[in-house]
Short mmCIF file of C-alpha atoms in Angstrom, two decimals:
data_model
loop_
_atom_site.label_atom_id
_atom_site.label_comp_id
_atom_site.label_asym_id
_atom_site.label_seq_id
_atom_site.Cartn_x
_atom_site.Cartn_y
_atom_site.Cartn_z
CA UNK I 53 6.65 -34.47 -13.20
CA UNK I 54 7.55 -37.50 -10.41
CA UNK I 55 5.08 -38.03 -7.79
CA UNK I 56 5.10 -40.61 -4.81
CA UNK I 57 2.94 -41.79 -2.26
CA UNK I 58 5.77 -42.72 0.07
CA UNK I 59 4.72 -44.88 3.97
CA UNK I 60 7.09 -43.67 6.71
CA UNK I 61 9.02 -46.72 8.75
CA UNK I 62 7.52 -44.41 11.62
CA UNK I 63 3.65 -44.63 12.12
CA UNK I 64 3.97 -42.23 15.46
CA UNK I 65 4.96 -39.58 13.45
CA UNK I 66 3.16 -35.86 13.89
CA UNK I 67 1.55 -36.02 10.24
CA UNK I 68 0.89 -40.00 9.71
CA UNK I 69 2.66 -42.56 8.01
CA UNK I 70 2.01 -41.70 4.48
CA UNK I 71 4.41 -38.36 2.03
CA UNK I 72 3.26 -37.37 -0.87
CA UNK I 73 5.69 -35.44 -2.73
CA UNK I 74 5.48 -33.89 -6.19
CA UNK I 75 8.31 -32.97 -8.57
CA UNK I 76 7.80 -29.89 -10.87
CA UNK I 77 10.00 -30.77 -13.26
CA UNK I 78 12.18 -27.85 -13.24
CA UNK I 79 16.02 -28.01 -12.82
CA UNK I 80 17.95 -30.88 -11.69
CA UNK I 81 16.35 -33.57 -9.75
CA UNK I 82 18.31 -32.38 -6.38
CA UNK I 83 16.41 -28.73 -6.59
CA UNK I 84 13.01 -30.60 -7.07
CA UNK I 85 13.48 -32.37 -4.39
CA UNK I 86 14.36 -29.86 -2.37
CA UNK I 87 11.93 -27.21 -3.72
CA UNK I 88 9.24 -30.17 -2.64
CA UNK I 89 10.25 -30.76 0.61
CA UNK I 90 10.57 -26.89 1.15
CA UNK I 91 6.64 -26.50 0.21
CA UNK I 92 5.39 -29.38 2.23
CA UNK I 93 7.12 -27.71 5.33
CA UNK I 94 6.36 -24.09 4.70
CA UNK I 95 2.81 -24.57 4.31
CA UNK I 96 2.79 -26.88 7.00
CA UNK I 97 1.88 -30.03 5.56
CA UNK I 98 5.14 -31.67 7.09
CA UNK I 99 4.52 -30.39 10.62
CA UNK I 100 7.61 -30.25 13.07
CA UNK I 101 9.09 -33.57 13.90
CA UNK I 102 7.69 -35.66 11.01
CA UNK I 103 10.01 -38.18 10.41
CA UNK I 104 10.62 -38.22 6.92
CA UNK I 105 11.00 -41.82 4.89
CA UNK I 106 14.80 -43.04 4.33
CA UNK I 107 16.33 -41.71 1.42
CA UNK I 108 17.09 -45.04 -0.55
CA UNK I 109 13.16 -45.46 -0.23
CA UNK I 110 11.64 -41.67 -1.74
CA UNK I 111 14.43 -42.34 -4.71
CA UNK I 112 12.68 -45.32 -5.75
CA UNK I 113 9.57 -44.23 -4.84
CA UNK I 114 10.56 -40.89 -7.22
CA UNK I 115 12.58 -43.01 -9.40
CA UNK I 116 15.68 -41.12 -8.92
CA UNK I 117 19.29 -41.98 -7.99
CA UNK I 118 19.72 -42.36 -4.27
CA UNK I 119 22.70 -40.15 -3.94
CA UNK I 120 20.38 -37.46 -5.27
CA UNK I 121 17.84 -37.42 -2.64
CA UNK I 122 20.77 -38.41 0.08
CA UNK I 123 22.57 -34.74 -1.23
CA UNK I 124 18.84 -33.26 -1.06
CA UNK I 125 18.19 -34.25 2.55
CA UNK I 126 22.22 -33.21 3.84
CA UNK I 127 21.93 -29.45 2.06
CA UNK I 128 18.32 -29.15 3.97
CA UNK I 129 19.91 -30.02 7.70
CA UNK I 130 22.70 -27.47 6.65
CA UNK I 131 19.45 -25.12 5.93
CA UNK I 132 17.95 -25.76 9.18
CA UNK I 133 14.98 -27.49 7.78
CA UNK I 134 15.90 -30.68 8.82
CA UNK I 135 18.05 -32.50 11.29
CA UNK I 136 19.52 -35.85 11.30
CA UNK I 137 20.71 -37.65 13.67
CA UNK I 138 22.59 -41.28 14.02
CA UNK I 139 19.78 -43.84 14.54
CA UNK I 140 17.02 -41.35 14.57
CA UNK I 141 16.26 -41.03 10.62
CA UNK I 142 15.88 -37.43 9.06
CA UNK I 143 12.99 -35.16 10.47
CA UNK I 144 11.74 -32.14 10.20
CA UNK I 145 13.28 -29.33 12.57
CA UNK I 146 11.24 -28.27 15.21
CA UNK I 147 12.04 -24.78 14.46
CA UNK I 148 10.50 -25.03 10.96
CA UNK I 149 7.43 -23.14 11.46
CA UNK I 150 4.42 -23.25 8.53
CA UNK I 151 3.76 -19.90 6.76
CA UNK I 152 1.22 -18.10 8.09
CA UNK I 153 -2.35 -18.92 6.13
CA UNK I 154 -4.56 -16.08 5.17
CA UNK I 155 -7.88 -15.63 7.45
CA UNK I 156 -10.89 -16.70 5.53
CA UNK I 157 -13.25 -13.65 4.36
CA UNK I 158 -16.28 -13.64 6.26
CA UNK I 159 -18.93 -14.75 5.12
CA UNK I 160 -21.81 -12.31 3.32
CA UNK I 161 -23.75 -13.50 6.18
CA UNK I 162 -22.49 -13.79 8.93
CA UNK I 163 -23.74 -16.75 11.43
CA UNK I 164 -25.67 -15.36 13.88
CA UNK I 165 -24.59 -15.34 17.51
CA UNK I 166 -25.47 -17.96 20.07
CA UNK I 167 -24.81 -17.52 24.40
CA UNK I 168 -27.95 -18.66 25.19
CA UNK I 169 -28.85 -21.98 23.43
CA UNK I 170 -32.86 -22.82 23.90
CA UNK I 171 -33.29 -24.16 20.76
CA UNK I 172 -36.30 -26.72 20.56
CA UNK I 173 -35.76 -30.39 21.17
CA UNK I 174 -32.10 -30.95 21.50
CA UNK I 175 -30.84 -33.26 24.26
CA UNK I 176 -28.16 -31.65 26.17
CA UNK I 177 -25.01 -32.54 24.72
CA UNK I 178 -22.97 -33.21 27.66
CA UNK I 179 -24.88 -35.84 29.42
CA UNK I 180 -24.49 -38.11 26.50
CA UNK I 181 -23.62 -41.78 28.70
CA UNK I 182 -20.11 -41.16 27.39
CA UNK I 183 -18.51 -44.85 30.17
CA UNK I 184 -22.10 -46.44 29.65
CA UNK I 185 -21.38 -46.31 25.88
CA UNK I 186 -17.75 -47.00 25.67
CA UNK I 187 -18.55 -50.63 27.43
CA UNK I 188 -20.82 -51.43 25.20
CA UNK I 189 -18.43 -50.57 22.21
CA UNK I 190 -15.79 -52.89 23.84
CA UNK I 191 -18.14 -55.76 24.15
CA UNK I 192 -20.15 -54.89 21.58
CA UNK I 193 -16.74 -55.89 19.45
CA UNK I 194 -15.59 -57.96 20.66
CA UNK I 195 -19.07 -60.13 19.88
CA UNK I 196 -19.23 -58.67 16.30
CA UNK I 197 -19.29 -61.74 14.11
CA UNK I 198 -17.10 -60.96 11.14
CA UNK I 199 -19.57 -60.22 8.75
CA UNK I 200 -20.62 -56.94 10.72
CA UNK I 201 -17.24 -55.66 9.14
CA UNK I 202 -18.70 -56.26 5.29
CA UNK I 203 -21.27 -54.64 3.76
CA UNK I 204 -24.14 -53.34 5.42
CA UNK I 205 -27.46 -55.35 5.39
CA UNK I 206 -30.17 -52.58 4.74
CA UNK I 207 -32.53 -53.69 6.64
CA UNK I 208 -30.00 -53.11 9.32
CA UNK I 209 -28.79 -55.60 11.96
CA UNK I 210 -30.30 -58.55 12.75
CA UNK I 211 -29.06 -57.62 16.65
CA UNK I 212 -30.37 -54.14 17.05
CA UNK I 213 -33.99 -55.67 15.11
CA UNK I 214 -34.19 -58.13 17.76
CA UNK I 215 -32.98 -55.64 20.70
CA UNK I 216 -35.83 -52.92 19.18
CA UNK I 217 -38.18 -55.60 19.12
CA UNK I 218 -38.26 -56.43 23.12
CA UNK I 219 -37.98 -52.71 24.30
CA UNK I 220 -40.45 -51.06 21.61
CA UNK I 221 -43.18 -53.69 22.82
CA UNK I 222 -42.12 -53.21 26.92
CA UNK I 223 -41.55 -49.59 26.80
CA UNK I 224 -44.18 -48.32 23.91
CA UNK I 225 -46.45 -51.09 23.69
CA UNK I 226 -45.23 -51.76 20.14
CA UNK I 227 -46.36 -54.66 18.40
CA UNK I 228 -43.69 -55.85 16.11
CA UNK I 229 -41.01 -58.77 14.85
CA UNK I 230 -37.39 -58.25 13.76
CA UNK I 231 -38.29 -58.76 10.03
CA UNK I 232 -40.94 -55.80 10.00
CA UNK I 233 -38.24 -53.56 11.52
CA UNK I 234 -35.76 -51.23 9.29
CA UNK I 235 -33.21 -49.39 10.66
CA UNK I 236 -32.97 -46.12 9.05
CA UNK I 237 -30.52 -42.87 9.88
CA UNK I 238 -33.45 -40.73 11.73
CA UNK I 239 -37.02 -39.43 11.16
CA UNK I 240 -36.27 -37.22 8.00
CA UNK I 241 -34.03 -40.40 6.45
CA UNK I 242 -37.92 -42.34 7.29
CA UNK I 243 -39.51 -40.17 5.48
CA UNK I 244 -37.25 -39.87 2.71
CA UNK I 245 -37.86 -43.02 2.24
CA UNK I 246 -41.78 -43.70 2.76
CA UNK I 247 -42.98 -40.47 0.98
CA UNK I 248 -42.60 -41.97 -2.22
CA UNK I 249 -44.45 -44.68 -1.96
CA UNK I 250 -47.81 -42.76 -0.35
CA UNK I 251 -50.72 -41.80 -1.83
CA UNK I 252 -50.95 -37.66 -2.57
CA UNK I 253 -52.07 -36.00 -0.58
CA UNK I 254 -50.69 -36.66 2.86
CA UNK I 255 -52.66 -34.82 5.63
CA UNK I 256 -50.78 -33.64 8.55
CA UNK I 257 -50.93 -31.83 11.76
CA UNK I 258 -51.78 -27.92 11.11
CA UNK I 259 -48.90 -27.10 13.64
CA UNK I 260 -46.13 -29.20 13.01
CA UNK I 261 -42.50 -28.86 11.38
CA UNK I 262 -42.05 -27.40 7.75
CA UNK I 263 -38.49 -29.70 7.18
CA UNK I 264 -41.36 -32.82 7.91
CA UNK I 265 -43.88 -31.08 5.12
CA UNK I 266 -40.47 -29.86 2.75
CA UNK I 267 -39.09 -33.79 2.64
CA UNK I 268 -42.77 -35.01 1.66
CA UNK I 269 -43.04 -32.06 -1.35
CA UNK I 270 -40.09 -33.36 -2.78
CA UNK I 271 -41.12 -36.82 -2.96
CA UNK I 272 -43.99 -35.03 -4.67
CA UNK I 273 -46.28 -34.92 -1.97
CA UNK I 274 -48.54 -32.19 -1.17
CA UNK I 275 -49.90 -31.85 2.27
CA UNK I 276 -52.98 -31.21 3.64
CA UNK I 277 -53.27 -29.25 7.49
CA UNK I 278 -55.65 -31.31 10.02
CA UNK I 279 -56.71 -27.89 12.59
CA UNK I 280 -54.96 -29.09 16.15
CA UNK I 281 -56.78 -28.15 19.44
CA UNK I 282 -55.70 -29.26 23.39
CA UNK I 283 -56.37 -32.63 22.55
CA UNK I 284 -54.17 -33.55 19.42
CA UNK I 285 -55.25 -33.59 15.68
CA UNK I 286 -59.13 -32.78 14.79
CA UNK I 287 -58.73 -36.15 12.64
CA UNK I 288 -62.72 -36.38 12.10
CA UNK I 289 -62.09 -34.29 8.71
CA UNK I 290 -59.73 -36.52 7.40
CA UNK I 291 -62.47 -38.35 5.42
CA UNK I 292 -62.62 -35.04 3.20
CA UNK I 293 -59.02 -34.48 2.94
CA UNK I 294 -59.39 -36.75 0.08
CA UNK I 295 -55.91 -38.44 1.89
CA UNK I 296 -54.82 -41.84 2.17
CA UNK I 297 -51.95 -40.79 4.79
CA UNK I 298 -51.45 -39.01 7.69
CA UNK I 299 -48.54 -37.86 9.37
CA UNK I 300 -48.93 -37.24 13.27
CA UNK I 301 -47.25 -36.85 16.62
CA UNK I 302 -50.00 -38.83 18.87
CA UNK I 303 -47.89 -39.16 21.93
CA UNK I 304 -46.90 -35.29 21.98
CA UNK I 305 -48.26 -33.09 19.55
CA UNK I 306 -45.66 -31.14 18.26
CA UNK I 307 -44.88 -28.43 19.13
CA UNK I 308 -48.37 -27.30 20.91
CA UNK I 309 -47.73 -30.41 23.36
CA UNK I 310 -50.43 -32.92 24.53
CA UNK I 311 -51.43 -36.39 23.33
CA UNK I 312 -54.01 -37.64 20.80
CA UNK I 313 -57.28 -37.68 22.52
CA UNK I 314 -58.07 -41.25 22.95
CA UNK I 315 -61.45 -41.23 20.95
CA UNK I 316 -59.05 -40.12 18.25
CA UNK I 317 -56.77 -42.33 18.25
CA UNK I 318 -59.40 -45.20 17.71
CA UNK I 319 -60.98 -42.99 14.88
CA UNK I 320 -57.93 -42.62 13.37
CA UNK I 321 -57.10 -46.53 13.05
CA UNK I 322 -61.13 -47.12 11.97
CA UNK I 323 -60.53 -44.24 9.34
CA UNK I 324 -57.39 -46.45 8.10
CA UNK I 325 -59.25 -49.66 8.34
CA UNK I 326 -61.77 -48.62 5.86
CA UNK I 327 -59.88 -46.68 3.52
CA UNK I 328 -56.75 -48.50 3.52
CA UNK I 329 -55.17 -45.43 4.95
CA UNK I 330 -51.83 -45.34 6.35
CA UNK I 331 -50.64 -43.54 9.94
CA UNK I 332 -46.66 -42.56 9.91
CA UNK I 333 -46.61 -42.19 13.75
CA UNK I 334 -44.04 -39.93 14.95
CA UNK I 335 -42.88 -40.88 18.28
CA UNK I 336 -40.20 -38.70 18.49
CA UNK I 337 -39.73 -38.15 22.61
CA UNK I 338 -42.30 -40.54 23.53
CA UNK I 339 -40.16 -41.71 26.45
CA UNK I 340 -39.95 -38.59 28.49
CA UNK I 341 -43.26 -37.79 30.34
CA UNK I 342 -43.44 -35.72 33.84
CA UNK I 343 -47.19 -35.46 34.96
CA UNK I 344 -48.87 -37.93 33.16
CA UNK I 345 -49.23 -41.17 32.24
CA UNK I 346 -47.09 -42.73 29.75
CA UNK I 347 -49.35 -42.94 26.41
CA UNK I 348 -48.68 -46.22 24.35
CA UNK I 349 -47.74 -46.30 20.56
CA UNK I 350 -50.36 -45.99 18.50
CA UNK I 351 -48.94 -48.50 16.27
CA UNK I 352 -50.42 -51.30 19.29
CA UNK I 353 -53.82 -50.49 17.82
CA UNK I 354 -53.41 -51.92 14.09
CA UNK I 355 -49.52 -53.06 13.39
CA UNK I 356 -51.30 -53.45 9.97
CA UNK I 357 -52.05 -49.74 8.94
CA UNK I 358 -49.86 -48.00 11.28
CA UNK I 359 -46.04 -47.53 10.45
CA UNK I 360 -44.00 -46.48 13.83
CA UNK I 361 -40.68 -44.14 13.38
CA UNK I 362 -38.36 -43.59 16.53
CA UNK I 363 -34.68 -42.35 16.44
CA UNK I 364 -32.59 -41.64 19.43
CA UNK I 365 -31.57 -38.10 18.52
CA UNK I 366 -33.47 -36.29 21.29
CA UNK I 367 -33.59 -39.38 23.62
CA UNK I 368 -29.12 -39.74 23.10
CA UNK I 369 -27.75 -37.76 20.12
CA UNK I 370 -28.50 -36.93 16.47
CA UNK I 371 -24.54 -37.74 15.76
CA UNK I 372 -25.41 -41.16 16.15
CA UNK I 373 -27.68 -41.54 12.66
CA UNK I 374 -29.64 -43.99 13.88
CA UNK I 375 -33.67 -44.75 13.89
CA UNK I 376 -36.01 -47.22 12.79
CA UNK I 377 -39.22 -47.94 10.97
CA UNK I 378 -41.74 -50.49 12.49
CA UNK I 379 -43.68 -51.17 9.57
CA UNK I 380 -46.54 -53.29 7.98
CA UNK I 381 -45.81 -56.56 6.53
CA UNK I 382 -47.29 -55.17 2.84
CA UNK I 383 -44.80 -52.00 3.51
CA UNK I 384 -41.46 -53.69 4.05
CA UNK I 385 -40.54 -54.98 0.82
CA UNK I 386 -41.27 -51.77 -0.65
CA UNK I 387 -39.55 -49.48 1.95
CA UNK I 388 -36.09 -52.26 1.29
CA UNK I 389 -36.23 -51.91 -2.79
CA UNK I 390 -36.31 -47.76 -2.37
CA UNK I 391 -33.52 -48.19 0.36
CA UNK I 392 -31.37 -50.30 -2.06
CA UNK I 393 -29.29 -53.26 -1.89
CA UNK I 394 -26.96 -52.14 0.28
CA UNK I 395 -26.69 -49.87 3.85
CA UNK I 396 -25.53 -46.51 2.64
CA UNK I 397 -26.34 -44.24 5.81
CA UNK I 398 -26.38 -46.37 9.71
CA UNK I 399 -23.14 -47.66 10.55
CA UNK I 400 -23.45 -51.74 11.53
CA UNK I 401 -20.97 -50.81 14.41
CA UNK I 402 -22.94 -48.49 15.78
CA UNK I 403 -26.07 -50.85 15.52
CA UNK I 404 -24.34 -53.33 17.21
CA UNK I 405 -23.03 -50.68 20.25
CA UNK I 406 -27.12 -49.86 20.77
CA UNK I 407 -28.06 -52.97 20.38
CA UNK I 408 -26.18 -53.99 23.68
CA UNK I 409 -27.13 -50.57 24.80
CA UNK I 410 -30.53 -51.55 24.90
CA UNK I 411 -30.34 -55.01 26.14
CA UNK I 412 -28.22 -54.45 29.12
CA UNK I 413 -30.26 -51.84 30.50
CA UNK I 414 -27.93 -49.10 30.22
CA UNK I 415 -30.33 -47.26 27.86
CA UNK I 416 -33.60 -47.51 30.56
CA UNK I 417 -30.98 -45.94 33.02
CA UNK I 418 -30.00 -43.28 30.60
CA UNK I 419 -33.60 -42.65 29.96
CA UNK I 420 -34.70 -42.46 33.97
CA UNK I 421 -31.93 -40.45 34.75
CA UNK I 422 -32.25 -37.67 31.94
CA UNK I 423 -36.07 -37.50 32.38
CA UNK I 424 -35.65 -36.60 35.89
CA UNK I 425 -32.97 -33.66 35.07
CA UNK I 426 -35.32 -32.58 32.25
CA UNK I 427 -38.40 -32.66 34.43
CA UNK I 428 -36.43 -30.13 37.16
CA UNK I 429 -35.49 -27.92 34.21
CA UNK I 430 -39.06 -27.97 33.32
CA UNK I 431 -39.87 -27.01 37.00
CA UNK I 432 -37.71 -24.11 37.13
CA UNK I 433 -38.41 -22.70 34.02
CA UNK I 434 -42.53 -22.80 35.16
CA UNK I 435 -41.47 -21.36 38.52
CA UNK I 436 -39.24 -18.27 36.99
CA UNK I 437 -42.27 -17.46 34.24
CA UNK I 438 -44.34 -17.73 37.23
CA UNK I 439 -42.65 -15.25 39.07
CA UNK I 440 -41.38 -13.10 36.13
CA UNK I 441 -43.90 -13.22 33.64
CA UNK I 442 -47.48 -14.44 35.00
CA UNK I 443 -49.24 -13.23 32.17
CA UNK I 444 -47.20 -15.54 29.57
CA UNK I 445 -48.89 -18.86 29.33
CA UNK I 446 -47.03 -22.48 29.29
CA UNK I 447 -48.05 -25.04 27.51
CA UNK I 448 -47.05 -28.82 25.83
CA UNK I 449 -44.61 -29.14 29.03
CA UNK I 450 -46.42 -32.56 30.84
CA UNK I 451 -44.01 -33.97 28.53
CA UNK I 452 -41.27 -33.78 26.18
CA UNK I 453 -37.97 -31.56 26.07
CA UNK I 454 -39.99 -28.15 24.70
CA UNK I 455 -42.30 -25.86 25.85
CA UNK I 456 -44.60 -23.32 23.68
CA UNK I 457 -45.02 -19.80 25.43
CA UNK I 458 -47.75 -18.38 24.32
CA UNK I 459 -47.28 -14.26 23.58
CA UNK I 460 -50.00 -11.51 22.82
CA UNK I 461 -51.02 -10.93 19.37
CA UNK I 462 -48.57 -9.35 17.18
CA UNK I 463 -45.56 -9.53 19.52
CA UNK I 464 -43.85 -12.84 18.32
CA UNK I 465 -41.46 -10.83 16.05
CA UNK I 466 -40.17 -8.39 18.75
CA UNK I 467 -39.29 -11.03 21.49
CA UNK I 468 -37.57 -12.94 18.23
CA UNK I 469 -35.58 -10.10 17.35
CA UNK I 470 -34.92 -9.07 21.42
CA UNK I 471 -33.29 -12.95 21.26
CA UNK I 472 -31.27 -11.96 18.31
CA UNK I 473 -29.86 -9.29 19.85
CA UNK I 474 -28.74 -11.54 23.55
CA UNK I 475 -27.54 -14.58 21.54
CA UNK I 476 -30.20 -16.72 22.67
CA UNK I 477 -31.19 -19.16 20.29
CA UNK I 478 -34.79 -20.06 20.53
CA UNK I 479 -37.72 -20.33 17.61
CA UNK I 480 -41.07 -18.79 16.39
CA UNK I 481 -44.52 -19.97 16.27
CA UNK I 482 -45.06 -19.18 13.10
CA UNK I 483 -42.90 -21.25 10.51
CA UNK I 484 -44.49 -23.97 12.55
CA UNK I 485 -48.29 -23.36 11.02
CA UNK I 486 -49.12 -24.92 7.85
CA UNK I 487 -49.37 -22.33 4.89
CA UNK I 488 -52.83 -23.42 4.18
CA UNK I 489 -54.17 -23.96 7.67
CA UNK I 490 -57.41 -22.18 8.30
CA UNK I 491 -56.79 -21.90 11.98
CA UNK I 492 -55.87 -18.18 12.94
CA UNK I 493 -52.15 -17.26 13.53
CA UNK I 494 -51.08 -17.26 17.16
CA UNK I 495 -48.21 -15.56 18.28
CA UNK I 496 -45.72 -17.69 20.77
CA UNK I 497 -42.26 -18.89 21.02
CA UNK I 498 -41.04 -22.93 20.96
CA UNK I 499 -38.38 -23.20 23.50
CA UNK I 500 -35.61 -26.65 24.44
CA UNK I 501 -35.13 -26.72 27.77
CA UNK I 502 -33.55 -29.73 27.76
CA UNK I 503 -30.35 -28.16 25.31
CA UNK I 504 -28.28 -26.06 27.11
CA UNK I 505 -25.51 -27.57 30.00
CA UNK I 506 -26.90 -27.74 33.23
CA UNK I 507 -23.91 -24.70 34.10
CA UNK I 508 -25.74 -22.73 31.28
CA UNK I 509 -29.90 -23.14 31.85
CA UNK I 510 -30.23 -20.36 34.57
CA UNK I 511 -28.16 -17.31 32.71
CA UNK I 512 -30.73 -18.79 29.86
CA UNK I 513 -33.90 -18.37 31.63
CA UNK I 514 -32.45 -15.20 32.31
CA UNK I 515 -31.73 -14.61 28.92
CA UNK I 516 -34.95 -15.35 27.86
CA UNK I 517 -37.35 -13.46 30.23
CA UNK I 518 -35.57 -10.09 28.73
CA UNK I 519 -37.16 -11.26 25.66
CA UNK I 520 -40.66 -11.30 26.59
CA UNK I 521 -43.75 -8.85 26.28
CA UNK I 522 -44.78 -6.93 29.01
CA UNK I 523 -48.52 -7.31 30.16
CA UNK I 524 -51.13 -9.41 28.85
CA UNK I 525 -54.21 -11.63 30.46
CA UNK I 526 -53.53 -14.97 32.09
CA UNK I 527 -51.02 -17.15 33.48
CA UNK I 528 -48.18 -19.54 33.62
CA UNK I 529 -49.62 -22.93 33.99
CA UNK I 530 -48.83 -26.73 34.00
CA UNK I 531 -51.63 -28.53 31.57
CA UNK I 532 -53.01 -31.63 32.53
#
């Protein structure tokens, strides 16, 4: 059986420069070639117009006579599979249409349906700074020394280290230096890699996400729930825990919304202090705030026992890959041996685009402009619960991208399955509550508001007040 890899003189053409064409081995050499060239355009491989590669070249490619593949090509124009033409080379006829593929089955499950997209703490997709970015891609490479085109440093690039270091400390009151940075593909790629190397248990928030408390079980880690009230974790149990790490969202709580009380966030650091405890500090939308003032990293308190993770999915887009770990001098060598010798997950291009991002401001404007679109959604969807649905409480929304709505006992299920049923796309309470919390189960739905177009948000308020319970004490509210 002859098989080629053949490059086309003709890199415009409609499937690439490169044919590969395989010889059964069956009759004389003219058939194969023919019964070859036949497959690749039936099933659409060769799609109409491909120019195909001179004859004298596929019959050393094949290693066949020439005049074989020059009689294969003539009897296919005289077929109507392929024309030739004086100057032009031999390509496929436009009239050559690919067999028609079989549908794929569906699925045994089918995906469910989504016209109404609330799901929690997505950024909406088509504001993504589309120009912004694009000119700092252009300059970005044309600055890129060469060595950004080799292998990837792990502890990412020394630009983006530097760029992090200036806006973490203006912006989040990070303390920091490029060399206690590592750039990492997101929160769960963070966590990945630091749950590993933490004492078990790990105490976290008793409301908080189950992928978080998943990624730390299979680094082996078993969690322990801290009970969460209006003002953050209840972190004065963490003594009995029996933990030497804690896992919490101090800026936001998620997803019951509202920062760390600040007496907690000093007992937090002393508890670390004199256990030689470690904080992971989630600050995962720390930059959008509406009716309060911005609340610091945590991490400014003891760079030494606090370890800061960012990422710009909700802040730009989770396609990107990118985030970062702010870590303790004692921490970083450790974190760079489990990440390995090379950088396996964050692009060094796309580094070097947010690095310039970042420094030329376009980032801040990104970042003023989105939070004041995401603090009118917020406004409207207030003022149509308001109106619609007094008795459903709001809360977590002085911040953030997501809002909890808190429903009467035992109706969480029914306003899930009422969403099913529209398409809208929004999430339970429940999985949110740690398995062995002692807190009581509370019924409510965690909604995005900043996820759907700005065409789409009103027919998904809409959407989503046809989900609710009827009745019920209290009211829609902003919290303080």
């Amino acid at each position: 059986m002859a098989e080629a890899w053949v490059k086309s003189p003709d890199a415009s053409a409609a499937a690439g420069a490169d044919l590969h064409l395989v010889l059964d081995g069956t009759g004389n050499r003219r058939e194969q070639v023919m019964r070859a060239l036949r497959e690749a355009i039936g099933s659409g491989r060769l799609a109409p117009g491909t120019r195909l590669p001179p004859y004298r070249t596929l019959a050393v490619d094949l290693g066949i006579a020439r005049n074989t593949v020059a009689d294969a090509y003539a009897e296919l124009v005289e077929e109507g599979w392929l024309t030739s033409r004086q100057g032009g080379g031999t390509r496929v006829a436009q009239r050559a249409e690919p067999l028609p593929v079989e549908p794929p089955r569906a699925p045994v499950t089918a995906a469910r349906r989504v016209d109404h997209d609330l799901w929690p703490s997505a950024p909406d997709a088509t504001q993504f700074p589309r120009a912004a970015w694009l000119t700092s891609t252009r300059r970005a490479l044309n600055a890129a020394p060469h060595n950004a085109f080799g292998p990837g440093d792990p502890r990412g690039r020394i630009e983006l280290r530097t760029a992090l270091t200036e806006y973490l400390a203006r912006s989040r009151g990070v303390r920091t230096a490029p060399h206690r940075i590592v750039v990492c593909a997101g929160f769960a790629h963070a966590l990945e890699l630091l749950g590993p190397l933490l004492s078990d248990p790990v105490a976290v928030e008793a409301y908080g996400l189950g992928f978080h408390r998943g990624l730390l079980a299979a680094a082996g880690r078993t969690t322990v729930p801290l009970p969460v009230d209006g003002h953050g974790a209840v972190v004065d149990g963490l003594a009995a825990t029996g933990a030497r790490s804690v896992l919490l969202t101090p800026a936001h709580q998620y997803p019951m919304g509202g920062p760390l009380h600040p007496e907690r966030r000093a007992a937090v650091v002393d508890w670390a202090r004199a256990t030689g405890g470690i904080v992971l500090e989630d600050d995962y939308d720390g930059e959008f705030r509406y009716d309060r003032a911005p609340v610091g990293a945590l991490q400014g308190l003891d760079p030494d026992r606090v370890v800061y993770l960012g990422s710009i999915s909700k802040s730009l887009s989770p396609a990107l890959r990118l985030g970062w770990m702010v870590l303790p001098d004692a921490l970083v060598h450790r974190v760079l041996a489990a990440k390995g010798v090379r950088e396996r997950w964050s692009g060094s291009l796309d580094q070097l685009v947010l690095a310039d991002f970042l420094t030329c401001g376009a980032y801040d404007r990104h970042l003023r402009r989105m939070r004041l679109a995401y603090r009118r959604r917020r406004d409207r969807l207030a003022a149509k619960l308001a109106e619609a649905a007094p008795h459903i409480r709001v809360s977590g929304i002085a911040a953030g991208m997501h809002a909890v709505l808190e429903l009467p006992p035992g109706t969480e299920q029914a306003a899930l399955r009422a969403a099913s049923r529209l398409g809208l796309a929004i999430d339970g309470l429940a999985p949110y509550r740690h398995p062995d919390s002692t807190l009581p189960p509370r019924d409510g739905l965690v909604i995005g508001y900043g996820t759907p177009a700005e065409h789409a948000f009103n027919r998904a308020l809409d959407a989503l007040l046809l989900c609710l319970p009827d009745g019920g004490p209290g009211a829609s509210e902003l919290p303080v």
